[in-house]
Amino acid sequence: STRYRCLLGGLLCLRILLSTCH
């Protein structure tokens, strides 16, 4: 449960970083 939440947060963070980069 915690691992899934961390993974989801990581994906969201990557998405934001990519959005800022582009």
Coordinates of N, CA and C in Angstrom, one line a residue:
S1 N 0.8 -1.2 0.0 CA 0.0 0.0 0.0 C 0.9 1.3 0.0
T2 N 1.9 1.3 0.9 CA 2.7 2.4 1.0 C 3.6 2.5 -0.2
R3 N 4.1 1.4 -0.7 CA 5.0 1.4 -1.9 C 4.2 1.9 -3.1
Y4 N 2.9 1.5 -3.2 CA 2.1 1.9 -4.4 C 1.9 3.4 -4.3
R5 N 1.7 3.9 -3.2 CA 1.5 5.4 -3.0 C 2.8 6.1 -3.4
C6 N 4.0 5.6 -3.0 CA 5.2 6.2 -3.3 C 5.5 6.2 -4.8
L7 N 5.1 5.1 -5.4 CA 5.3 4.9 -6.9 C 4.4 6.0 -7.6
L8 N 3.2 6.1 -7.1 CA 2.2 7.0 -7.7 C 2.7 8.5 -7.6
G9 N 3.3 8.8 -6.4 CA 3.8 10.1 -6.2 C 5.0 10.4 -7.1
G10 N 5.9 9.3 -7.3 CA 7.0 9.5 -8.2 C 6.6 9.7 -9.6
L11 N 5.6 9.0 -10.1 CA 5.1 9.2 -11.4 C 4.6 10.6 -11.6
L12 N 3.9 11.1 -10.6 CA 3.3 12.5 -10.7 C 4.4 13.5 -10.7
C13 N 5.5 13.3 -9.9 CA 6.6 14.2 -9.9 C 7.3 14.2 -11.2
L14 N 7.5 13.0 -11.8 CA 8.1 12.9 -13.1 C 7.3 13.7 -14.2
R15 N 6.0 13.5 -14.1 CA 5.1 14.2 -15.0 C 5.2 15.7 -14.9
I16 N 5.3 16.2 -13.7 CA 5.4 17.6 -13.5 C 6.8 18.1 -14.0
L17 N 7.9 17.4 -13.8 CA 9.2 17.7 -14.2 C 9.2 17.8 -15.8
L18 N 8.6 16.8 -16.4 CA 8.6 16.7 -17.9 C 7.8 17.9 -18.4
S19 N 6.7 18.2 -17.7 CA 5.8 19.4 -18.1 C 6.6 20.7 -18.1
T20 N 7.4 20.8 -17.0 CA 8.2 22.0 -16.8 C 9.3 22.1 -17.8
C21 N 9.9 21.0 -18.1 CA 11.0 20.9 -19.1 C 10.5 21.3 -20.5
H22 N 9.4 20.8 -20.8 CA 8.8 21.1 -22.1 C 8.0 22.4 -22.0

